[in-house]
mmCIF file of C-alpha atoms in Angstrom:
data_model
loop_
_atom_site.group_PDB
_atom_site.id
_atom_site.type_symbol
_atom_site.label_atom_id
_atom_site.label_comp_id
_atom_site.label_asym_id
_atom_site.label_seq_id
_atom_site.Cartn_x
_atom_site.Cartn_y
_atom_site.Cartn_z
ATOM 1 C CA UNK A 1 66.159 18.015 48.544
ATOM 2 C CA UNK A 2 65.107 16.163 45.539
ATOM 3 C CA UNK A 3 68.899 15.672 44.719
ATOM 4 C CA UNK A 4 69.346 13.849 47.820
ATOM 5 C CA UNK A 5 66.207 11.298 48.507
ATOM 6 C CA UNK A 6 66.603 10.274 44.240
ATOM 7 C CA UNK A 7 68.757 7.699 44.952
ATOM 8 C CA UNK A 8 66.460 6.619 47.477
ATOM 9 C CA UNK A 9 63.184 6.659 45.357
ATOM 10 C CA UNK A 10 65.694 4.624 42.656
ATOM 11 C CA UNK A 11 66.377 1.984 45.528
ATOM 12 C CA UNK A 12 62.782 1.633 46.746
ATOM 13 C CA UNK A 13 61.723 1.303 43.206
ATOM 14 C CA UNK A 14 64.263 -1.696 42.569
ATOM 15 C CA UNK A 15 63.391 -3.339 45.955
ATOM 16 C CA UNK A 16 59.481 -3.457 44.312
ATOM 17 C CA UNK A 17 61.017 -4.810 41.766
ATOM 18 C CA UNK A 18 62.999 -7.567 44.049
ATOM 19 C CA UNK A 19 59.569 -8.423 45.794
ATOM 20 C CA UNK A 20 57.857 -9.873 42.811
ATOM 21 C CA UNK A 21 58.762 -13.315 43.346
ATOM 22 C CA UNK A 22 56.250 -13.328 46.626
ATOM 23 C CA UNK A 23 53.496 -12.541 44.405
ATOM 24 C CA UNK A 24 54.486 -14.826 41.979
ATOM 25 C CA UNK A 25 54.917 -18.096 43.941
ATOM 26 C CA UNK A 26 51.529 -17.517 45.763
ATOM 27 C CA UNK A 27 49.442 -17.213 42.564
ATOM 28 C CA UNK A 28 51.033 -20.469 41.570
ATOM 29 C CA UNK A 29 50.097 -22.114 44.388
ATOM 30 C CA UNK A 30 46.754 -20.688 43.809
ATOM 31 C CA UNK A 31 46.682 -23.089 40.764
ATOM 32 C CA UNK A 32 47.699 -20.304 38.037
ATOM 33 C CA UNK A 33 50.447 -21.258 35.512
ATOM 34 C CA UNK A 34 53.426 -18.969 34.798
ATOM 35 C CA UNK A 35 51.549 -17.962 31.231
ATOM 36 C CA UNK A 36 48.418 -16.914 33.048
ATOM 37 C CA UNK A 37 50.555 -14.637 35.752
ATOM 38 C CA UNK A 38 52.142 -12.855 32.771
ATOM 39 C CA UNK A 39 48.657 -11.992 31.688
ATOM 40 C CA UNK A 40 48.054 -10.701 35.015
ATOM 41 C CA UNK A 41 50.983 -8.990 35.090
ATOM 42 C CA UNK A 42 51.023 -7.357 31.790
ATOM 43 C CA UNK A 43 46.758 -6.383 32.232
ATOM 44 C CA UNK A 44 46.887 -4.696 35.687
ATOM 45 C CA UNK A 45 50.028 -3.149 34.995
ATOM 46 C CA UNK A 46 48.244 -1.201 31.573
ATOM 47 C CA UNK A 47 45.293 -0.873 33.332
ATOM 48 C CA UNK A 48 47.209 1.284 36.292
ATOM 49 C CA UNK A 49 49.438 2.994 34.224
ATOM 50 C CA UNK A 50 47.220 3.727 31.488
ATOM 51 C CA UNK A 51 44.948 5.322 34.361
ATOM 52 C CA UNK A 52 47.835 7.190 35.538
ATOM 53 C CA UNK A 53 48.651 8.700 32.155
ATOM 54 C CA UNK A 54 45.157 9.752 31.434
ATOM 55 C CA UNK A 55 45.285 12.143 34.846
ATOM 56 C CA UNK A 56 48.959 12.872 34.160
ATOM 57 C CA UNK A 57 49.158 13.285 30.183
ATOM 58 C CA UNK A 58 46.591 12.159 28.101
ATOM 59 C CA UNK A 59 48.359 13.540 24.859
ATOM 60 C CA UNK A 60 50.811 10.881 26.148
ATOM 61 C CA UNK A 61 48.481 9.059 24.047
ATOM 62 C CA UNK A 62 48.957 9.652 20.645
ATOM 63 C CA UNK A 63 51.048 7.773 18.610
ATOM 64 C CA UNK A 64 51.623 7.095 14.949
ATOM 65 C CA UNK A 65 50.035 3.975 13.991
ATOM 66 C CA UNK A 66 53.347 3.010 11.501
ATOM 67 C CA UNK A 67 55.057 3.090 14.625
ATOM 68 C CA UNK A 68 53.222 0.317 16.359
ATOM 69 C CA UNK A 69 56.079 -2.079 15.202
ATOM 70 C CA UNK A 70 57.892 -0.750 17.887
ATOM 71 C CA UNK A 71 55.571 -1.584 20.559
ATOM 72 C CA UNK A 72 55.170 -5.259 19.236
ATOM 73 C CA UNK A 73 59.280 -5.561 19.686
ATOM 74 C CA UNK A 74 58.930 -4.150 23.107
ATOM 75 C CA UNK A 75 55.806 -5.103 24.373
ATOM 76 C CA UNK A 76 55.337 -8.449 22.269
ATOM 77 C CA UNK A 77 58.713 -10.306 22.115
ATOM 78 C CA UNK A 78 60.528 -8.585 24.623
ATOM 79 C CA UNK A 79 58.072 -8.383 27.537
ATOM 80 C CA UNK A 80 55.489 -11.284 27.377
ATOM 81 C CA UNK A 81 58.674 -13.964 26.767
ATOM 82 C CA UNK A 82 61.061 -12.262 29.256
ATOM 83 C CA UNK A 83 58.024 -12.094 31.874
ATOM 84 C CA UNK A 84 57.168 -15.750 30.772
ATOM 85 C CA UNK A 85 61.066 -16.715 31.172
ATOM 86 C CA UNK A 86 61.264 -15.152 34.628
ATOM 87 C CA UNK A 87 58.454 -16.157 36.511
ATOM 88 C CA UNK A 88 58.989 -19.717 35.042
ATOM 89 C CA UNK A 89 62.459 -19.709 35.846
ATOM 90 C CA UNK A 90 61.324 -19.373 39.723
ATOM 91 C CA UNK A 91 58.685 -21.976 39.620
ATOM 92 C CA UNK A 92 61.708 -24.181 38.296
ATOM 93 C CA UNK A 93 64.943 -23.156 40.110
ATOM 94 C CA UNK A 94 64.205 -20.397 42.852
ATOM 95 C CA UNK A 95 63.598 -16.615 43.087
ATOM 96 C CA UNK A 96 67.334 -16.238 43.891
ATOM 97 C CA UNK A 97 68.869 -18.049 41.391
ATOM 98 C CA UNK A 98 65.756 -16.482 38.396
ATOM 99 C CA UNK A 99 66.729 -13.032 39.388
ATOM 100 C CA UNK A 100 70.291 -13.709 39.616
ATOM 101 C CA UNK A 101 69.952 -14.986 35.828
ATOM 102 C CA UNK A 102 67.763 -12.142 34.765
ATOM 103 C CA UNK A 103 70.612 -9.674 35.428
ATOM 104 C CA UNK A 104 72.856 -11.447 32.488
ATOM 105 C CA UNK A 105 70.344 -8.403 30.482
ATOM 106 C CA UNK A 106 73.411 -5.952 30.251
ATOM 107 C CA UNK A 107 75.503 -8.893 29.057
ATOM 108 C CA UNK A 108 73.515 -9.583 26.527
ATOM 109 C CA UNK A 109 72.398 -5.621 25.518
ATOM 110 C CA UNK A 110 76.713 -5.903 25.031
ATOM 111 C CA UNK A 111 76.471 -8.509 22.483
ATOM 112 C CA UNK A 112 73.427 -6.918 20.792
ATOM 113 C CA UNK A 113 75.387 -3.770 20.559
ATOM 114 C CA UNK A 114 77.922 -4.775 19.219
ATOM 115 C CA UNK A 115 76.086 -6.652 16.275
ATOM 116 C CA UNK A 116 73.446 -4.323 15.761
ATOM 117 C CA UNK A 117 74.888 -0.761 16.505
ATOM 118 C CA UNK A 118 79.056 -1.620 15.794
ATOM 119 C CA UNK A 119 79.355 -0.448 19.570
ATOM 120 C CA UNK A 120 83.175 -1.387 20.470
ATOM 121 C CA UNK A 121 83.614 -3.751 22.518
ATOM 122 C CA UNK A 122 86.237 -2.361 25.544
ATOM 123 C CA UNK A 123 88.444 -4.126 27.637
ATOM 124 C CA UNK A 124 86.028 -2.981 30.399
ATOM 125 C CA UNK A 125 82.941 -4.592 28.520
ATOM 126 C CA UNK A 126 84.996 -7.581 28.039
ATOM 127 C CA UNK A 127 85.942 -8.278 31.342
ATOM 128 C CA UNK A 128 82.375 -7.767 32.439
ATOM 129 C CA UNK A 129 81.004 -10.188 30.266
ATOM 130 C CA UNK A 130 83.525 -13.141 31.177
ATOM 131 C CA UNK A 131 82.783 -12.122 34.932
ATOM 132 C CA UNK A 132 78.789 -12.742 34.221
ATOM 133 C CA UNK A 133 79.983 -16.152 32.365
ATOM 134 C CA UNK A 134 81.924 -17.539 35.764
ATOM 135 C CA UNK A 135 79.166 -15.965 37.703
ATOM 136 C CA UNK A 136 76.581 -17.585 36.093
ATOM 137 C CA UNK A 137 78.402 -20.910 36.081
ATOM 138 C CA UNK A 138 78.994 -20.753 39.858
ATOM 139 C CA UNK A 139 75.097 -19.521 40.308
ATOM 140 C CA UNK A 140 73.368 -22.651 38.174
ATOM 141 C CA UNK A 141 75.550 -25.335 40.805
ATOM 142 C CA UNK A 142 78.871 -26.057 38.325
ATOM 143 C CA UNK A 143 80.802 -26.722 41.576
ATOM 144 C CA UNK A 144 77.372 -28.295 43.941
ATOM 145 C CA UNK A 145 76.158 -31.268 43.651
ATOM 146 C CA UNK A 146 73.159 -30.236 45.731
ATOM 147 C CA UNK A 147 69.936 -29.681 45.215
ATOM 148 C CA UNK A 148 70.463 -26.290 44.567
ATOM 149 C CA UNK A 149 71.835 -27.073 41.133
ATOM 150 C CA UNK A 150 70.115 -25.989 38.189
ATOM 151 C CA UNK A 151 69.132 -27.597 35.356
ATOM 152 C CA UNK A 152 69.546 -27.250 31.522
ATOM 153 C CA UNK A 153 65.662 -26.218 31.023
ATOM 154 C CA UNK A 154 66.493 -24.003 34.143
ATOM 155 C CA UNK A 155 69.214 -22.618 32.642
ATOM 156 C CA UNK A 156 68.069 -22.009 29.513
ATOM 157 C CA UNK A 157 64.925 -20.240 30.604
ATOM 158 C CA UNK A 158 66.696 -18.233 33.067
ATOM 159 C CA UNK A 159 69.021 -17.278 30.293
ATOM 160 C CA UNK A 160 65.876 -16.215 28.222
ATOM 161 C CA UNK A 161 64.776 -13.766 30.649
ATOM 162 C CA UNK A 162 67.736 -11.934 30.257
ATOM 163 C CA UNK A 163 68.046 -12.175 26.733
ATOM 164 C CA UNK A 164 64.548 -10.893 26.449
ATOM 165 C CA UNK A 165 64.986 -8.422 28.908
ATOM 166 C CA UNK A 166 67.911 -6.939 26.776
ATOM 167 C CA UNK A 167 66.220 -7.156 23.498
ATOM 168 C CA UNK A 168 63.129 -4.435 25.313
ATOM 169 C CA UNK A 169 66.511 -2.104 25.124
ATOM 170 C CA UNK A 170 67.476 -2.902 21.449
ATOM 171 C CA UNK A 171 63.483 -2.107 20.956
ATOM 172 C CA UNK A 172 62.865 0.366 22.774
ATOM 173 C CA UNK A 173 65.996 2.586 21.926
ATOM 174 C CA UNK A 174 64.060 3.511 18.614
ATOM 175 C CA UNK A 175 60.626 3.805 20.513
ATOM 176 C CA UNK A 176 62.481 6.508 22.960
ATOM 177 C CA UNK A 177 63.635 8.191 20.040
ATOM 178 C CA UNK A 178 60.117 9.439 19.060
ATOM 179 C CA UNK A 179 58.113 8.834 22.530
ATOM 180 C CA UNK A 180 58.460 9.757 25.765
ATOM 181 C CA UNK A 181 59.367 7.445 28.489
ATOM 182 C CA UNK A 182 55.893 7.001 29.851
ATOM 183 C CA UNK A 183 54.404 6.459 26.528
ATOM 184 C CA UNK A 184 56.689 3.995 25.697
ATOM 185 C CA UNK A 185 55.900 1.862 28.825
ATOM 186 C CA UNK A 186 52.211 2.032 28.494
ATOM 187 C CA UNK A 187 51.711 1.170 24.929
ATOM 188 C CA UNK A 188 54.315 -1.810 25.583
ATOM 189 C CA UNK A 189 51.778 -3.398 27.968
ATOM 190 C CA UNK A 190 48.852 -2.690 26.211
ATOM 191 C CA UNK A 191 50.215 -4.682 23.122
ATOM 192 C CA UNK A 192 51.916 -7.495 25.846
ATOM 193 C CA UNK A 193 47.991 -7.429 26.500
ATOM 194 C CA UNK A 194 46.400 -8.040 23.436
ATOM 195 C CA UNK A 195 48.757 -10.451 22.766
ATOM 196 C CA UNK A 196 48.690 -12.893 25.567
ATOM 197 C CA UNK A 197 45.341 -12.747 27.354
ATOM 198 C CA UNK A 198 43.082 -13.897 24.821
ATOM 199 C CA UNK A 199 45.489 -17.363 24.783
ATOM 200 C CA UNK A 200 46.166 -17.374 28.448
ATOM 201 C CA UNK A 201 43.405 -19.605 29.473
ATOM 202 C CA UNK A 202 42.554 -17.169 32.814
ATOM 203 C CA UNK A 203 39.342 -17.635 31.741
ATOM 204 C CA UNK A 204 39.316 -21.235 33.198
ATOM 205 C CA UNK A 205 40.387 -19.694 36.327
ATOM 206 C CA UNK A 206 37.159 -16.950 36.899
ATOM 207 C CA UNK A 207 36.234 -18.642 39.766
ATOM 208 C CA UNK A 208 39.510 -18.190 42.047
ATOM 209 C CA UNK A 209 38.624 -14.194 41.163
ATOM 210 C CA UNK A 210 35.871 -14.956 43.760
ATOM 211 C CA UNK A 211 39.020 -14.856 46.421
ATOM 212 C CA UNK A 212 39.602 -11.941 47.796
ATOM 213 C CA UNK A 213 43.405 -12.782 48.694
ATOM 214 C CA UNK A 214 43.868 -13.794 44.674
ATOM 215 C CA UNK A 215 42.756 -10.060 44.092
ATOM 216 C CA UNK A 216 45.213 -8.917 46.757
ATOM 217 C CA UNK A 217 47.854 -10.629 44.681
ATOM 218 C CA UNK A 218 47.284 -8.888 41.284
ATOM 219 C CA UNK A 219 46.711 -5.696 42.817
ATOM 220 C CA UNK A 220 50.265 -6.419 44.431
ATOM 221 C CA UNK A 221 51.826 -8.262 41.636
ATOM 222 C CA UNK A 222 50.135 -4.848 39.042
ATOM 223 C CA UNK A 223 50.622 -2.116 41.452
ATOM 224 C CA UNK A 224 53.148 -2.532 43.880
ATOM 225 C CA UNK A 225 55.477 -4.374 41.902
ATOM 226 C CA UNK A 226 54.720 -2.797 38.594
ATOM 227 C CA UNK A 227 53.519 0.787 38.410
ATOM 228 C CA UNK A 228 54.903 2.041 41.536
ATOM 229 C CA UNK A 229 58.690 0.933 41.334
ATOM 230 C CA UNK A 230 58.459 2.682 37.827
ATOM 231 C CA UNK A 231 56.937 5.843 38.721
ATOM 232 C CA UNK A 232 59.597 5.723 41.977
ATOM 233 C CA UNK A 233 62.736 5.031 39.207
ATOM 234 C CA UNK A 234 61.532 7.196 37.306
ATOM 235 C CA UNK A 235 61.210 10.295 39.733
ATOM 236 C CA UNK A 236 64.688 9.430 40.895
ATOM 237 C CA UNK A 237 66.136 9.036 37.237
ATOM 238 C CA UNK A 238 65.295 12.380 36.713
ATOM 239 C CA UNK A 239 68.133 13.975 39.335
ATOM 240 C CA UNK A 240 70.161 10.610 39.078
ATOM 241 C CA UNK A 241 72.298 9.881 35.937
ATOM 242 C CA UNK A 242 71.455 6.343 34.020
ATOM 243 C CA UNK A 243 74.284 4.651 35.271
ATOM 244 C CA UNK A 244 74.330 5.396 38.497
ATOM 245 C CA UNK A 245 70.701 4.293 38.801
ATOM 246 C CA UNK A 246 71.579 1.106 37.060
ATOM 247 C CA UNK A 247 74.240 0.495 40.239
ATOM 248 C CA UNK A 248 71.741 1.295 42.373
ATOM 249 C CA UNK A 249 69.473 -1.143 40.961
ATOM 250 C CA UNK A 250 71.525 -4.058 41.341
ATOM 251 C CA UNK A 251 69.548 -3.996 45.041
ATOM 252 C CA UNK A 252 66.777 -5.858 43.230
ATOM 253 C CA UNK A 253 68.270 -9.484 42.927
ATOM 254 C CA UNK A 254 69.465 -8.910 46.877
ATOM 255 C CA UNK A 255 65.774 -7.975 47.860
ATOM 256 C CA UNK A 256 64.534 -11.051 45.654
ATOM 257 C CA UNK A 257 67.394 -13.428 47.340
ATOM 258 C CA UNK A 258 66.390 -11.994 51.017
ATOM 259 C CA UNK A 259 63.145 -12.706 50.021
ATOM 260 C CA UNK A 260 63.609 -16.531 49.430
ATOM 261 C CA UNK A 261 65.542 -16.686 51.664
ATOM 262 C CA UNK A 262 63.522 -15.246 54.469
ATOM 263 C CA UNK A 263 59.543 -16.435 53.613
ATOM 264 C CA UNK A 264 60.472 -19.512 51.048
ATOM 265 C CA UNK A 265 63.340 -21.258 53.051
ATOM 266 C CA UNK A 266 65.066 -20.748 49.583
ATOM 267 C CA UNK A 267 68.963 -21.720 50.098
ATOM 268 C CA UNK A 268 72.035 -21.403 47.925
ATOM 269 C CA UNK A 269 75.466 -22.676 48.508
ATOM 270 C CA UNK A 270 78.547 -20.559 48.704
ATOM 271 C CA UNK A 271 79.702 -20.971 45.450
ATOM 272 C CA UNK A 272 76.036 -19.777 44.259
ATOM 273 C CA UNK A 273 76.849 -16.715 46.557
ATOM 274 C CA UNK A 274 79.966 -15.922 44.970
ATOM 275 C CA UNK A 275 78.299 -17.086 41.883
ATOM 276 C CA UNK A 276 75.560 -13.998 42.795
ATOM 277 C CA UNK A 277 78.224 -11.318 44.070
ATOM 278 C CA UNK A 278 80.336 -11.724 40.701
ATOM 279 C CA UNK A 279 77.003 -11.099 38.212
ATOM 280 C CA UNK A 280 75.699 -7.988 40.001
ATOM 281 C CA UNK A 281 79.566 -6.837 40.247
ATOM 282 C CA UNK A 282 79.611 -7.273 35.882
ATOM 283 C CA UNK A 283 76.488 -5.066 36.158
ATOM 284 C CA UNK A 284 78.423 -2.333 38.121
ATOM 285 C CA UNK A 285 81.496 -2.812 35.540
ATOM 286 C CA UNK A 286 79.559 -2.291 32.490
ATOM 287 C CA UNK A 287 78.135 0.634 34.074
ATOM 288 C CA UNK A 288 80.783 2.561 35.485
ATOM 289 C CA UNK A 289 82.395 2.435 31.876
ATOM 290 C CA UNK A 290 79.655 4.125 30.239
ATOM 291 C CA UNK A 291 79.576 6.708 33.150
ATOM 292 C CA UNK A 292 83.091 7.335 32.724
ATOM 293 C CA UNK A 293 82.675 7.970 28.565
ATOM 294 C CA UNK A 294 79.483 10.469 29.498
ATOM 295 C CA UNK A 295 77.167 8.124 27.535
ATOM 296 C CA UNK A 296 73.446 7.069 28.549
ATOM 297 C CA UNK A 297 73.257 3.071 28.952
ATOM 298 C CA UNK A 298 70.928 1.008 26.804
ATOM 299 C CA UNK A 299 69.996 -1.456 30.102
ATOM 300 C CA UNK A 300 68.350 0.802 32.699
ATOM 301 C CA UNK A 301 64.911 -0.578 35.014
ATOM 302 C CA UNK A 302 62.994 2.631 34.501
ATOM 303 C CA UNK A 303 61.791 1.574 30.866
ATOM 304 C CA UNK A 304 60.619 -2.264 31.983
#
């Protein structure tokens, strides 16, 4: 039984994922800035799965304090910036379009490969990464001359969200080496924590906390779209191989499309459609190829 609903726990957990963006836009218009959201974010999601540990594994806990560096790579300059990139990226483009630009990660976790690790680079991985490049030219408006085209800071910060987003897996590959999974993700938002609250300026905003809809917001933007699509990944990962949860995934950026779509009024053209379709199918590419050698990806959603 557990065989069969994994792929489904794997699919729930990346439609969490895909709802973020509803969280996101309403704390803006609440008056908080993309910095301050990433706080949020990053807080309530080590508060919850710190709490969850504690019942689940406290020796979870211990780690070497040498080995700390890791957590700044993952938690530091991977998380805070990619989080920072994202959620920016949709108060500047659109939660279509950010998401769609978030997914260049395995592009990117190619590149990085290949100049950190000598991975080869295959005709397969080749061929995915030339797909992302139309893709992504189609998705920022190359052929519209709507309003639906993106611009450079858009681009560039939509880029960085991938980028960043790759560099957790560069990171966190030595982190996994010594720590399990869970550890891993908990000490990376402790240190995303320490890092960017103190600097956020949320203390400015203590009296929107007096809202009881603001709280229903963190507690969705921390819990629902945070701890519980990674404890739902995770669960599936465990009867699912990496790739084929990676596939899976690629629901996310359809959720996060439907979702501006149906309660933003978000719109894209066709080529940004196409533009959308060719991305997630580079994702699927670069997958099936490390399926097919028997090899465990770098990119996969259950360690973000």
């Amino acid at each position: 039984m557990a065989n069969k609903t994994a792929p489904l726990l794997i699919a729930i957990g990346a439609s969490l994922w895909g709802i973020i963006g509803v969280f996101v836009t309403y704390l803006y218009e609440m008056g908080f800035t993309p910095i301050q959201v990433v706080a949020i974010r990053v807080l309530t999601a080590a508060i919850f799965m710190s709490t969850y540990l504690l019942f689940k594994n406290r020796h979870l806990f211990k780690i070497k304090p040498r080995d700390s560096r890791y957590f700044i790579g993952t938690g530091i300059i991977s998380i805070v910036l990619f989080n920072w990139c994202l959620f920016s990226s949709m108060e500047e483009s659109s939660i279509s379009i950010a998401f769609i630009l978030l997914y260049t990660a395995p592009a990117f976790v190619t590149i990085l490969s290949r100049i950190l690790f000598k991975e080869s680079l295959t005709f397969r991985k080749v061929t995915a990464l030339l797909i992302t490049l139309v893709g992504c030219s189609l998705v920022i408006g190359i052929f519209s001359n709507s309003a639906e085209s993106l611009s450079l800071y858009g681009l560039i910060i939509g880029l960085g969200s991938g980028f960043f987003y790759a560099l957790y897996s560069i990171f966190g590959k030595a982190a996994l080496s010594k720590y399990d999974s869970l550890t891993v993700t908990v000490y990376t938002f402790l240190f995303a924590s320490v890092a960017i609250v103190p600097f956020s300026g949320l203390g400015s905003m203590v009296a929107t906390f007096t809202n009881l809809k603001v709280w229903g917001l963190v507690i969705g933007l921390g819990f629902l779209s945070t701890m519980l699509p990674f404890i739902f990944y995770t669960k599936g990962l465990h009867h699912v191989e990496s790739s084929r949860a990676s596939i899976i995934a690629t629901i996310e950026p359809v959720v996060a499309s439907f979702i501006g779509f149906f309660i933003f009024n978000e719109t894209l053209s066709l080529w940004q459609y196409i533009g959308m379709i060719l991305v997630i199918s580079s994702v699927i590419i670069v997958q099936e190829s490390k399926k097919r050698k028997g090899a465990q990806p770098l990119y996969h959603k259950a360690e973000a």
